[in-house]
Amino acid sequence: VQRAALAQSMPSASKRCEINPQANVLIYDDTRNDSFTAWERQFWAWWSSEDASVRPQLVTALELRACRLDDYGALHTWVHPATGSASQSLDDATRRSVLGLAARGALFVGSFDSAALLGLFDAPLERPSDLAGLAANGSSTVRLTPTRVPSEERRAVYLGGATLDGEEQAGGQATAPPPLPPGGSVAAIFSGLSRALPAVVRVRPPEGAAHLLCSSVLLTARPRDGSDSLLGLVDASKNYELRRALIAAELTHGAAERQKAAVLTFVTGSLRPV
């Protein structure tokens, strides 16, 4: 998928900000991992081809320097592709842009690692040995189960990212869930382990905190060269649907919260003495 297919006007390195005023999803394109970014492009191209209200655009750190994102009121989502150690390359201008979007209620979609790097995720993160062993042994797929009904176990790609460390299970039942940030809840868990490890976490925060959808699995992964060596097409398609449903639910929640805040502002403003 070409960059031009993701927005009517794609940005270029210049002194003039070229973010499309109609764009409402920004995808960070400086993660130093072309495979992960390519998967993001494919996912958002798929979604936007079926829903004209979804208008994604790729953006680099250099392009962001020419932009004041507060001027783009349509933006409601920042997507940070999985990066591994390359996420350390975030510069101050990019960090300020993302934090500014988060402060005005935009949804952050990305890995636990990148959210923590930006200071958006406030909970202890670990790379549990039982999951790290899967990646180290050359196995890139794990089983996970969404926590909402209807749910079904499926495979997803895991490449060693951090997650919240779950508790040991007792008698086949999970004990206390891992500590979550305020407003946090588990959207999907890893299956078949002795502990309840979150694979996807949503954070619907109190006022003034960041709205997040964080994952340690790659729900955008697609089969390579038409083979099933990475992930089967059926599981990949189910993961697309799951990710879209998770993001859409958070956007609906965010829009409702902003509407309530707007009504409250109007009411309290009208009650002030003249």
PDB file of C-alpha atoms in Angstrom:
ATOM      1  CA  VAL A   1       0.000   0.000   0.000  1.00  0.00           C
ATOM      2  CA  GLN A   2       1.405   3.378  -1.000  1.00  0.00           C
ATOM      3  CA  ARG A   3       1.426   6.376   1.341  1.00  0.00           C
ATOM      4  CA  ALA A   4      -0.822   8.257  -1.093  1.00  0.00           C
ATOM      5  CA  ALA A   5      -3.508   5.644  -0.614  1.00  0.00           C
ATOM      6  CA  LEU A   6      -3.838   6.533   3.057  1.00  0.00           C
ATOM      7  CA  ALA A   7      -4.753  10.214   2.700  1.00  0.00           C
ATOM      8  CA  GLN A   8      -5.717  12.645   0.022  1.00  0.00           C
ATOM      9  CA  SER A   9      -2.639  14.742   0.703  1.00  0.00           C
ATOM     10  CA  MET A  10       0.384  12.954   2.110  1.00  0.00           C
ATOM     11  CA  PRO A  11       3.035  14.919   4.024  1.00  0.00           C
ATOM     12  CA  SER A  12       6.498  15.750   2.736  1.00  0.00           C
ATOM     13  CA  ALA A  13       9.561  17.253   4.381  1.00  0.00           C
ATOM     14  CA  SER A  14       8.952  20.995   4.167  1.00  0.00           C
ATOM     15  CA  LYS A  15       8.409  24.068   6.346  1.00  0.00           C
ATOM     16  CA  ARG A  16       4.671  23.877   5.697  1.00  0.00           C
ATOM     17  CA  CYS A  17       2.611  21.333   7.593  1.00  0.00           C
ATOM     18  CA  GLU A  18       0.987  19.041   5.073  1.00  0.00           C
ATOM     19  CA  ILE A  19      -1.227  16.971   7.324  1.00  0.00           C
ATOM     20  CA  ASN A  20      -4.557  16.602   5.606  1.00  0.00           C
ATOM     21  CA  PRO A  21      -7.132  18.633   7.597  1.00  0.00           C
ATOM     22  CA  GLN A  22      -9.548  15.726   7.059  1.00  0.00           C
ATOM     23  CA  ALA A  23      -7.184  13.124   8.557  1.00  0.00           C
ATOM     24  CA  ASN A  24      -8.290  11.766  11.925  1.00  0.00           C
ATOM     25  CA  VAL A  25      -5.696   9.021  12.462  1.00  0.00           C
ATOM     26  CA  LEU A  26      -1.939   9.689  12.464  1.00  0.00           C
ATOM     27  CA  ILE A  27       0.409   6.719  12.031  1.00  0.00           C
ATOM     28  CA  TYR A  28       3.981   7.313  13.164  1.00  0.00           C
ATOM     29  CA  ASP A  29       6.341   6.357  10.336  1.00  0.00           C
ATOM     30  CA  ASP A  30       9.736   6.675  12.040  1.00  0.00           C
ATOM     31  CA  THR A  31       9.887   3.420  13.970  1.00  0.00           C
ATOM     32  CA  ARG A  32      12.894   2.003  12.080  1.00  0.00           C
ATOM     33  CA  ASN A  33      11.002  -1.217  11.424  1.00  0.00           C
ATOM     34  CA  ASP A  34       9.537  -1.338   7.952  1.00  0.00           C
ATOM     35  CA  SER A  35       7.684  -4.630   8.516  1.00  0.00           C
ATOM     36  CA  PHE A  36       5.665  -3.364  11.460  1.00  0.00           C
ATOM     37  CA  THR A  37       4.884  -0.058   9.755  1.00  0.00           C
ATOM     38  CA  ALA A  38       3.863  -1.900   6.581  1.00  0.00           C
ATOM     39  CA  TRP A  39       1.444  -4.007   8.614  1.00  0.00           C
ATOM     40  CA  GLU A  40      -0.040  -0.831  10.092  1.00  0.00           C
ATOM     41  CA  ARG A  41      -0.468   0.643   6.606  1.00  0.00           C
ATOM     42  CA  GLN A  42      -2.262  -2.512   5.449  1.00  0.00           C
ATOM     43  CA  PHE A  43      -4.556  -2.569   8.477  1.00  0.00           C
ATOM     44  CA  TRP A  44      -5.626   1.075   8.170  1.00  0.00           C
ATOM     45  CA  ALA A  45      -5.990   0.834   4.396  1.00  0.00           C
ATOM     46  CA  TRP A  46      -8.271  -2.184   4.938  1.00  0.00           C
ATOM     47  CA  TRP A  47     -10.367  -0.393   7.559  1.00  0.00           C
ATOM     48  CA  SER A  48     -10.616   2.903   5.652  1.00  0.00           C
ATOM     49  CA  SER A  49     -11.601   1.053   2.460  1.00  0.00           C
ATOM     50  CA  GLU A  50     -14.695  -0.206   4.307  1.00  0.00           C
ATOM     51  CA  ASP A  51     -15.395   2.914   6.364  1.00  0.00           C
ATOM     52  CA  ALA A  52     -14.998   6.363   4.810  1.00  0.00           C
ATOM     53  CA  SER A  53     -15.108   7.999   8.250  1.00  0.00           C
ATOM     54  CA  VAL A  54     -11.675   6.515   9.011  1.00  0.00           C
ATOM     55  CA  ARG A  55      -9.054   8.775   7.415  1.00  0.00           C
ATOM     56  CA  PRO A  56      -5.488   7.698   8.260  1.00  0.00           C
ATOM     57  CA  GLN A  57      -2.242   9.428   7.354  1.00  0.00           C
ATOM     58  CA  LEU A  58       1.404   8.509   7.810  1.00  0.00           C
ATOM     59  CA  VAL A  59       3.650  11.094   9.445  1.00  0.00           C
ATOM     60  CA  THR A  60       7.362  11.212  10.290  1.00  0.00           C
ATOM     61  CA  ALA A  61       9.189  13.083  13.039  1.00  0.00           C
ATOM     62  CA  LEU A  62      10.585  15.529  10.469  1.00  0.00           C
ATOM     63  CA  GLU A  63       7.111  16.279   9.133  1.00  0.00           C
ATOM     64  CA  LEU A  64       5.722  16.801  12.623  1.00  0.00           C
ATOM     65  CA  ARG A  65       8.169  19.631  13.267  1.00  0.00           C
ATOM     66  CA  ALA A  66       6.296  21.784  10.775  1.00  0.00           C
ATOM     67  CA  CYS A  67       2.913  21.071  12.388  1.00  0.00           C
ATOM     68  CA  ARG A  68       0.913  22.342  15.314  1.00  0.00           C
ATOM     69  CA  LEU A  69      -1.454  19.469  15.958  1.00  0.00           C
ATOM     70  CA  ASP A  70      -3.845  21.626  17.979  1.00  0.00           C
ATOM     71  CA  ASP A  71      -4.816  23.158  14.627  1.00  0.00           C
ATOM     72  CA  TYR A  72      -6.155  19.785  13.424  1.00  0.00           C
ATOM     73  CA  GLY A  73      -9.367  19.243  15.336  1.00  0.00           C
ATOM     74  CA  ALA A  74     -10.318  16.061  13.468  1.00  0.00           C
ATOM     75  CA  LEU A  75      -7.399  14.062  14.893  1.00  0.00           C
ATOM     76  CA  HIS A  76      -8.619  11.489  17.403  1.00  0.00           C
ATOM     77  CA  THR A  77      -6.036   8.671  17.208  1.00  0.00           C
ATOM     78  CA  TRP A  78      -2.233   8.349  17.311  1.00  0.00           C
ATOM     79  CA  VAL A  79      -0.898   4.965  16.149  1.00  0.00           C
ATOM     80  CA  HIS A  80       2.595   3.969  17.215  1.00  0.00           C
ATOM     81  CA  PRO A  81       3.705   0.783  15.404  1.00  0.00           C
ATOM     82  CA  ALA A  82       5.625  -1.800  17.426  1.00  0.00           C
ATOM     83  CA  THR A  83       9.248  -0.747  17.545  1.00  0.00           C
ATOM     84  CA  GLY A  84      11.315  -2.693  20.069  1.00  0.00           C
ATOM     85  CA  SER A  85      14.484  -0.835  21.022  1.00  0.00           C
ATOM     86  CA  ALA A  86      14.097   1.588  18.096  1.00  0.00           C
ATOM     87  CA  SER A  87      11.362   3.351  20.065  1.00  0.00           C
ATOM     88  CA  GLN A  88      14.220   5.015  21.934  1.00  0.00           C
ATOM     89  CA  SER A  89      14.727   7.181  18.821  1.00  0.00           C
ATOM     90  CA  LEU A  90      11.747   9.428  19.678  1.00  0.00           C
ATOM     91  CA  ASP A  91      12.829  13.052  19.621  1.00  0.00           C
ATOM     92  CA  ASP A  92      11.495  15.825  21.848  1.00  0.00           C
ATOM     93  CA  ALA A  93       9.296  17.351  19.125  1.00  0.00           C
ATOM     94  CA  THR A  94       7.572  14.032  18.444  1.00  0.00           C
ATOM     95  CA  ARG A  95       7.144  13.385  22.144  1.00  0.00           C
ATOM     96  CA  ARG A  96       5.515  16.799  22.621  1.00  0.00           C
ATOM     97  CA  SER A  97       3.188  16.190  19.674  1.00  0.00           C
ATOM     98  CA  VAL A  98       1.996  12.846  21.026  1.00  0.00           C
ATOM     99  CA  LEU A  99       1.604  14.122  24.577  1.00  0.00           C
ATOM    100  CA  GLY A 100      -0.321  17.129  23.279  1.00  0.00           C
ATOM    101  CA  LEU A 101      -2.744  14.885  21.410  1.00  0.00           C
ATOM    102  CA  ALA A 102      -3.145  12.664  24.477  1.00  0.00           C
ATOM    103  CA  ALA A 103      -3.832  15.684  26.670  1.00  0.00           C
ATOM    104  CA  ARG A 104      -6.788  16.667  24.524  1.00  0.00           C
ATOM    105  CA  GLY A 105      -8.263  13.164  24.680  1.00  0.00           C
ATOM    106  CA  ALA A 106      -6.939  11.453  21.549  1.00  0.00           C
ATOM    107  CA  LEU A 107      -6.579   7.670  21.690  1.00  0.00           C
ATOM    108  CA  PHE A 108      -3.032   6.243  21.770  1.00  0.00           C
ATOM    109  CA  VAL A 109      -2.747   2.850  20.030  1.00  0.00           C
ATOM    110  CA  GLY A 110       0.559   1.063  20.392  1.00  0.00           C
ATOM    111  CA  SER A 111       2.760  -1.248  22.430  1.00  0.00           C
ATOM    112  CA  PHE A 112       3.186  -1.134  26.185  1.00  0.00           C
ATOM    113  CA  ASP A 113       6.843  -0.245  25.581  1.00  0.00           C
ATOM    114  CA  SER A 114       6.148   2.832  23.462  1.00  0.00           C
ATOM    115  CA  ALA A 115       3.396   4.078  25.803  1.00  0.00           C
ATOM    116  CA  ALA A 116       5.724   3.717  28.788  1.00  0.00           C
ATOM    117  CA  LEU A 117       8.555   5.460  26.935  1.00  0.00           C
ATOM    118  CA  LEU A 118       6.294   8.463  26.407  1.00  0.00           C
ATOM    119  CA  GLY A 119       5.214   8.431  30.035  1.00  0.00           C
ATOM    120  CA  LEU A 120       1.638   7.527  29.102  1.00  0.00           C
ATOM    121  CA  PHE A 121       1.482   4.110  30.776  1.00  0.00           C
ATOM    122  CA  ASP A 122       1.915   4.149  34.549  1.00  0.00           C
ATOM    123  CA  ALA A 123       2.167   0.522  35.641  1.00  0.00           C
ATOM    124  CA  PRO A 124       5.069  -1.943  36.123  1.00  0.00           C
ATOM    125  CA  LEU A 125       6.039  -3.735  32.913  1.00  0.00           C
ATOM    126  CA  GLU A 126       8.004  -6.967  32.526  1.00  0.00           C
ATOM    127  CA  ARG A 127       9.076  -9.457  29.895  1.00  0.00           C
ATOM    128  CA  PRO A 128       7.853 -12.673  31.546  1.00  0.00           C
ATOM    129  CA  SER A 129      10.202 -15.603  31.079  1.00  0.00           C
ATOM    130  CA  ASP A 130       7.495 -17.984  29.876  1.00  0.00           C
ATOM    131  CA  LEU A 131       6.610 -15.617  27.023  1.00  0.00           C
ATOM    132  CA  ALA A 132      10.184 -14.539  26.321  1.00  0.00           C
ATOM    133  CA  GLY A 133      11.077 -18.210  25.940  1.00  0.00           C
ATOM    134  CA  LEU A 134       8.595 -18.536  23.088  1.00  0.00           C
ATOM    135  CA  ALA A 135      10.251 -15.740  21.135  1.00  0.00           C
ATOM    136  CA  ALA A 136      13.761 -16.969  21.951  1.00  0.00           C
ATOM    137  CA  ASN A 137      12.945 -20.454  20.683  1.00  0.00           C
ATOM    138  CA  GLY A 138      11.882 -19.132  17.302  1.00  0.00           C
ATOM    139  CA  SER A 139       8.155 -19.427  17.927  1.00  0.00           C
ATOM    140  CA  SER A 140       6.469 -16.176  17.021  1.00  0.00           C
ATOM    141  CA  THR A 141       2.845 -17.138  17.610  1.00  0.00           C
ATOM    142  CA  VAL A 142       0.969 -17.431  20.877  1.00  0.00           C
ATOM    143  CA  ARG A 143      -2.632 -18.148  21.809  1.00  0.00           C
ATOM    144  CA  LEU A 144      -4.845 -15.417  23.197  1.00  0.00           C
ATOM    145  CA  THR A 145      -8.456 -15.016  24.210  1.00  0.00           C
ATOM    146  CA  PRO A 146     -10.449 -11.776  24.132  1.00  0.00           C
ATOM    147  CA  THR A 147     -12.161 -11.203  27.474  1.00  0.00           C
ATOM    148  CA  ARG A 148     -15.504 -10.029  26.111  1.00  0.00           C
ATOM    149  CA  VAL A 149     -18.311 -12.280  24.865  1.00  0.00           C
ATOM    150  CA  PRO A 150     -18.380 -13.598  22.240  1.00  0.00           C
ATOM    151  CA  SER A 151     -14.754 -14.598  22.624  1.00  0.00           C
ATOM    152  CA  GLU A 152     -12.740 -17.367  21.076  1.00  0.00           C
ATOM    153  CA  GLU A 153      -9.138 -18.393  21.284  1.00  0.00           C
ATOM    154  CA  ARG A 154      -6.956 -17.458  18.317  1.00  0.00           C
ATOM    155  CA  ARG A 155      -3.285 -17.180  17.442  1.00  0.00           C
ATOM    156  CA  ALA A 156      -1.388 -13.917  17.356  1.00  0.00           C
ATOM    157  CA  VAL A 157       2.204 -12.882  16.742  1.00  0.00           C
ATOM    158  CA  TYR A 158       4.377 -12.162  19.786  1.00  0.00           C
ATOM    159  CA  LEU A 159       7.990 -11.025  19.384  1.00  0.00           C
ATOM    160  CA  GLY A 160       9.094 -10.472  22.966  1.00  0.00           C
ATOM    161  CA  GLY A 161       7.390  -7.219  23.944  1.00  0.00           C
ATOM    162  CA  ALA A 162       6.686  -6.177  27.515  1.00  0.00           C
ATOM    163  CA  THR A 163       3.377  -6.761  29.266  1.00  0.00           C
ATOM    164  CA  LEU A 164       1.954  -6.598  32.770  1.00  0.00           C
ATOM    165  CA  ASP A 165       3.104  -9.522  34.867  1.00  0.00           C
ATOM    166  CA  GLY A 166       0.119 -11.657  35.862  1.00  0.00           C
ATOM    167  CA  GLU A 167      -0.378 -13.809  38.939  1.00  0.00           C
ATOM    168  CA  GLU A 168       0.085 -17.558  39.283  1.00  0.00           C
ATOM    169  CA  GLN A 169      -3.040 -19.625  38.858  1.00  0.00           C
ATOM    170  CA  ALA A 170      -4.338 -21.715  41.745  1.00  0.00           C
ATOM    171  CA  GLY A 171      -6.365 -24.854  41.085  1.00  0.00           C
ATOM    172  CA  GLY A 172      -6.703 -23.900  37.439  1.00  0.00           C
ATOM    173  CA  GLN A 173      -8.155 -20.504  38.306  1.00  0.00           C
ATOM    174  CA  ALA A 174      -6.365 -17.183  37.963  1.00  0.00           C
ATOM    175  CA  THR A 175      -5.746 -15.307  41.185  1.00  0.00           C
ATOM    176  CA  ALA A 176      -5.733 -11.510  41.471  1.00  0.00           C
ATOM    177  CA  PRO A 177      -5.260  -9.704  38.152  1.00  0.00           C
ATOM    178  CA  PRO A 178      -2.059  -7.695  37.607  1.00  0.00           C
ATOM    179  CA  PRO A 179      -2.042  -4.083  38.773  1.00  0.00           C
ATOM    180  CA  LEU A 180      -3.526  -1.745  36.165  1.00  0.00           C
ATOM    181  CA  PRO A 181      -3.420   2.032  35.807  1.00  0.00           C
ATOM    182  CA  PRO A 182      -6.544   3.944  36.908  1.00  0.00           C
ATOM    183  CA  GLY A 183      -9.302   3.209  34.400  1.00  0.00           C
ATOM    184  CA  GLY A 184      -7.468   0.143  33.051  1.00  0.00           C
ATOM    185  CA  SER A 185      -9.037  -3.178  32.072  1.00  0.00           C
ATOM    186  CA  VAL A 186      -7.833  -6.291  30.244  1.00  0.00           C
ATOM    187  CA  ALA A 187      -9.186  -6.734  26.703  1.00  0.00           C
ATOM    188  CA  ALA A 188      -7.375  -9.995  25.859  1.00  0.00           C
ATOM    189  CA  ILE A 189      -5.220 -12.482  27.756  1.00  0.00           C
ATOM    190  CA  PHE A 190      -2.583 -15.010  26.747  1.00  0.00           C
ATOM    191  CA  SER A 191      -3.993 -18.547  26.801  1.00  0.00           C
ATOM    192  CA  GLY A 192      -2.387 -21.800  27.883  1.00  0.00           C
ATOM    193  CA  LEU A 193      -0.006 -20.315  30.459  1.00  0.00           C
ATOM    194  CA  SER A 194       0.175 -20.888  34.205  1.00  0.00           C
ATOM    195  CA  ARG A 195      -0.456 -17.179  34.777  1.00  0.00           C
ATOM    196  CA  ALA A 196      -3.080 -14.683  33.681  1.00  0.00           C
ATOM    197  CA  LEU A 197      -0.961 -12.463  31.429  1.00  0.00           C
ATOM    198  CA  PRO A 198      -2.659  -9.554  29.633  1.00  0.00           C
ATOM    199  CA  ALA A 199      -2.088  -9.379  25.878  1.00  0.00           C
ATOM    200  CA  VAL A 200      -4.184  -6.224  25.306  1.00  0.00           C
ATOM    201  CA  VAL A 201      -5.123  -3.567  27.871  1.00  0.00           C
ATOM    202  CA  ARG A 202      -7.443  -0.583  27.494  1.00  0.00           C
ATOM    203  CA  VAL A 203      -7.126   2.446  29.752  1.00  0.00           C
ATOM    204  CA  ARG A 204     -10.182   4.689  30.028  1.00  0.00           C
ATOM    205  CA  PRO A 205      -8.702   7.266  32.336  1.00  0.00           C
ATOM    206  CA  PRO A 206      -9.972   9.801  34.800  1.00  0.00           C
ATOM    207  CA  GLU A 207     -10.042  13.344  33.470  1.00  0.00           C
ATOM    208  CA  GLY A 208      -6.653  14.633  32.390  1.00  0.00           C
ATOM    209  CA  ALA A 209      -4.962  11.241  31.864  1.00  0.00           C
ATOM    210  CA  ALA A 210      -4.156   9.447  28.609  1.00  0.00           C
ATOM    211  CA  HIS A 211      -6.675   7.209  26.807  1.00  0.00           C
ATOM    212  CA  LEU A 212      -4.773   4.095  25.716  1.00  0.00           C
ATOM    213  CA  LEU A 213      -5.100   0.797  23.886  1.00  0.00           C
ATOM    214  CA  CYS A 214      -1.844  -1.065  24.507  1.00  0.00           C
ATOM    215  CA  SER A 215      -0.796  -4.485  23.275  1.00  0.00           C
ATOM    216  CA  SER A 216       2.145  -6.853  23.493  1.00  0.00           C
ATOM    217  CA  VAL A 217       0.969  -8.842  20.450  1.00  0.00           C
ATOM    218  CA  LEU A 218       0.907  -7.783  16.814  1.00  0.00           C
ATOM    219  CA  LEU A 219      -2.735  -7.962  15.774  1.00  0.00           C
ATOM    220  CA  THR A 220      -1.775  -6.406  12.419  1.00  0.00           C
ATOM    221  CA  ALA A 221       0.549  -9.264  11.386  1.00  0.00           C
ATOM    222  CA  ARG A 222      -0.193 -10.897   8.029  1.00  0.00           C
ATOM    223  CA  PRO A 223       0.996 -14.166   6.445  1.00  0.00           C
ATOM    224  CA  ARG A 224       4.297 -13.765   4.632  1.00  0.00           C
ATOM    225  CA  ASP A 225       4.369 -14.396   0.902  1.00  0.00           C
ATOM    226  CA  GLY A 226       1.044 -16.166   1.068  1.00  0.00           C
ATOM    227  CA  SER A 227       2.389 -18.874   3.372  1.00  0.00           C
ATOM    228  CA  ASP A 228       1.296 -19.807   6.882  1.00  0.00           C
ATOM    229  CA  SER A 229       4.838 -19.739   8.312  1.00  0.00           C
ATOM    230  CA  LEU A 230       4.057 -16.641  10.373  1.00  0.00           C
ATOM    231  CA  LEU A 231       0.316 -16.745  10.868  1.00  0.00           C
ATOM    232  CA  GLY A 232      -2.605 -18.319   9.117  1.00  0.00           C
ATOM    233  CA  LEU A 233      -4.860 -16.083   7.042  1.00  0.00           C
ATOM    234  CA  VAL A 234      -7.932 -17.035   9.108  1.00  0.00           C
ATOM    235  CA  ASP A 235      -6.288 -16.010  12.381  1.00  0.00           C
ATOM    236  CA  ALA A 236      -4.845 -12.869  10.792  1.00  0.00           C
ATOM    237  CA  SER A 237      -8.287 -11.838   9.557  1.00  0.00           C
ATOM    238  CA  LYS A 238      -9.847 -12.510  12.979  1.00  0.00           C
ATOM    239  CA  ASN A 239      -7.139 -10.356  14.567  1.00  0.00           C
ATOM    240  CA  TYR A 240      -7.945  -7.531  12.158  1.00  0.00           C
ATOM    241  CA  GLU A 241     -11.588  -7.706  13.185  1.00  0.00           C
ATOM    242  CA  LEU A 242     -10.680  -7.837  16.865  1.00  0.00           C
ATOM    243  CA  ARG A 243      -8.376  -4.840  16.635  1.00  0.00           C
ATOM    244  CA  ARG A 244     -10.917  -2.811  14.705  1.00  0.00           C
ATOM    245  CA  ALA A 245     -13.603  -3.626  17.275  1.00  0.00           C
ATOM    246  CA  LEU A 246     -11.323  -2.702  20.177  1.00  0.00           C
ATOM    247  CA  ILE A 247     -10.291   0.625  18.643  1.00  0.00           C
ATOM    248  CA  ALA A 248     -13.841   1.476  17.576  1.00  0.00           C
ATOM    249  CA  ALA A 249     -15.119   0.826  21.106  1.00  0.00           C
ATOM    250  CA  GLU A 250     -12.505   3.173  22.561  1.00  0.00           C
ATOM    251  CA  LEU A 251     -13.285   5.884  20.006  1.00  0.00           C
ATOM    252  CA  THR A 252     -16.989   5.616  20.822  1.00  0.00           C
ATOM    253  CA  HIS A 253     -16.202   5.898  24.523  1.00  0.00           C
ATOM    254  CA  GLY A 254     -13.898   8.865  23.954  1.00  0.00           C
ATOM    255  CA  ALA A 255     -16.482  10.706  21.857  1.00  0.00           C
ATOM    256  CA  ALA A 256     -19.123  10.165  24.548  1.00  0.00           C
ATOM    257  CA  GLU A 257     -16.795  11.497  27.241  1.00  0.00           C
ATOM    258  CA  ARG A 258     -15.969  14.598  25.198  1.00  0.00           C
ATOM    259  CA  GLN A 259     -19.675  15.201  24.615  1.00  0.00           C
ATOM    260  CA  LYS A 260     -20.370  14.968  28.339  1.00  0.00           C
ATOM    261  CA  ALA A 261     -17.510  17.355  29.073  1.00  0.00           C
ATOM    262  CA  ALA A 262     -18.831  19.833  26.485  1.00  0.00           C
ATOM    263  CA  VAL A 263     -22.317  19.733  28.016  1.00  0.00           C
ATOM    264  CA  LEU A 264     -20.906  20.203  31.508  1.00  0.00           C
ATOM    265  CA  THR A 265     -18.812  23.163  30.343  1.00  0.00           C
ATOM    266  CA  PHE A 266     -21.855  24.745  28.722  1.00  0.00           C
ATOM    267  CA  VAL A 267     -24.036  24.229  31.795  1.00  0.00           C
ATOM    268  CA  THR A 268     -21.496  25.476  34.306  1.00  0.00           C
ATOM    269  CA  GLY A 269     -20.664  28.414  32.064  1.00  0.00           C
ATOM    270  CA  SER A 270     -24.329  29.418  31.775  1.00  0.00           C
ATOM    271  CA  LEU A 271     -24.656  29.365  35.568  1.00  0.00           C
ATOM    272  CA  ARG A 272     -21.872  31.850  36.154  1.00  0.00           C
ATOM    273  CA  PRO A 273     -23.005  35.284  37.345  1.00  0.00           C
ATOM    274  CA  VAL A 274     -22.807  38.035  34.742  1.00  0.00           C
TER     275      VAL A 274
END
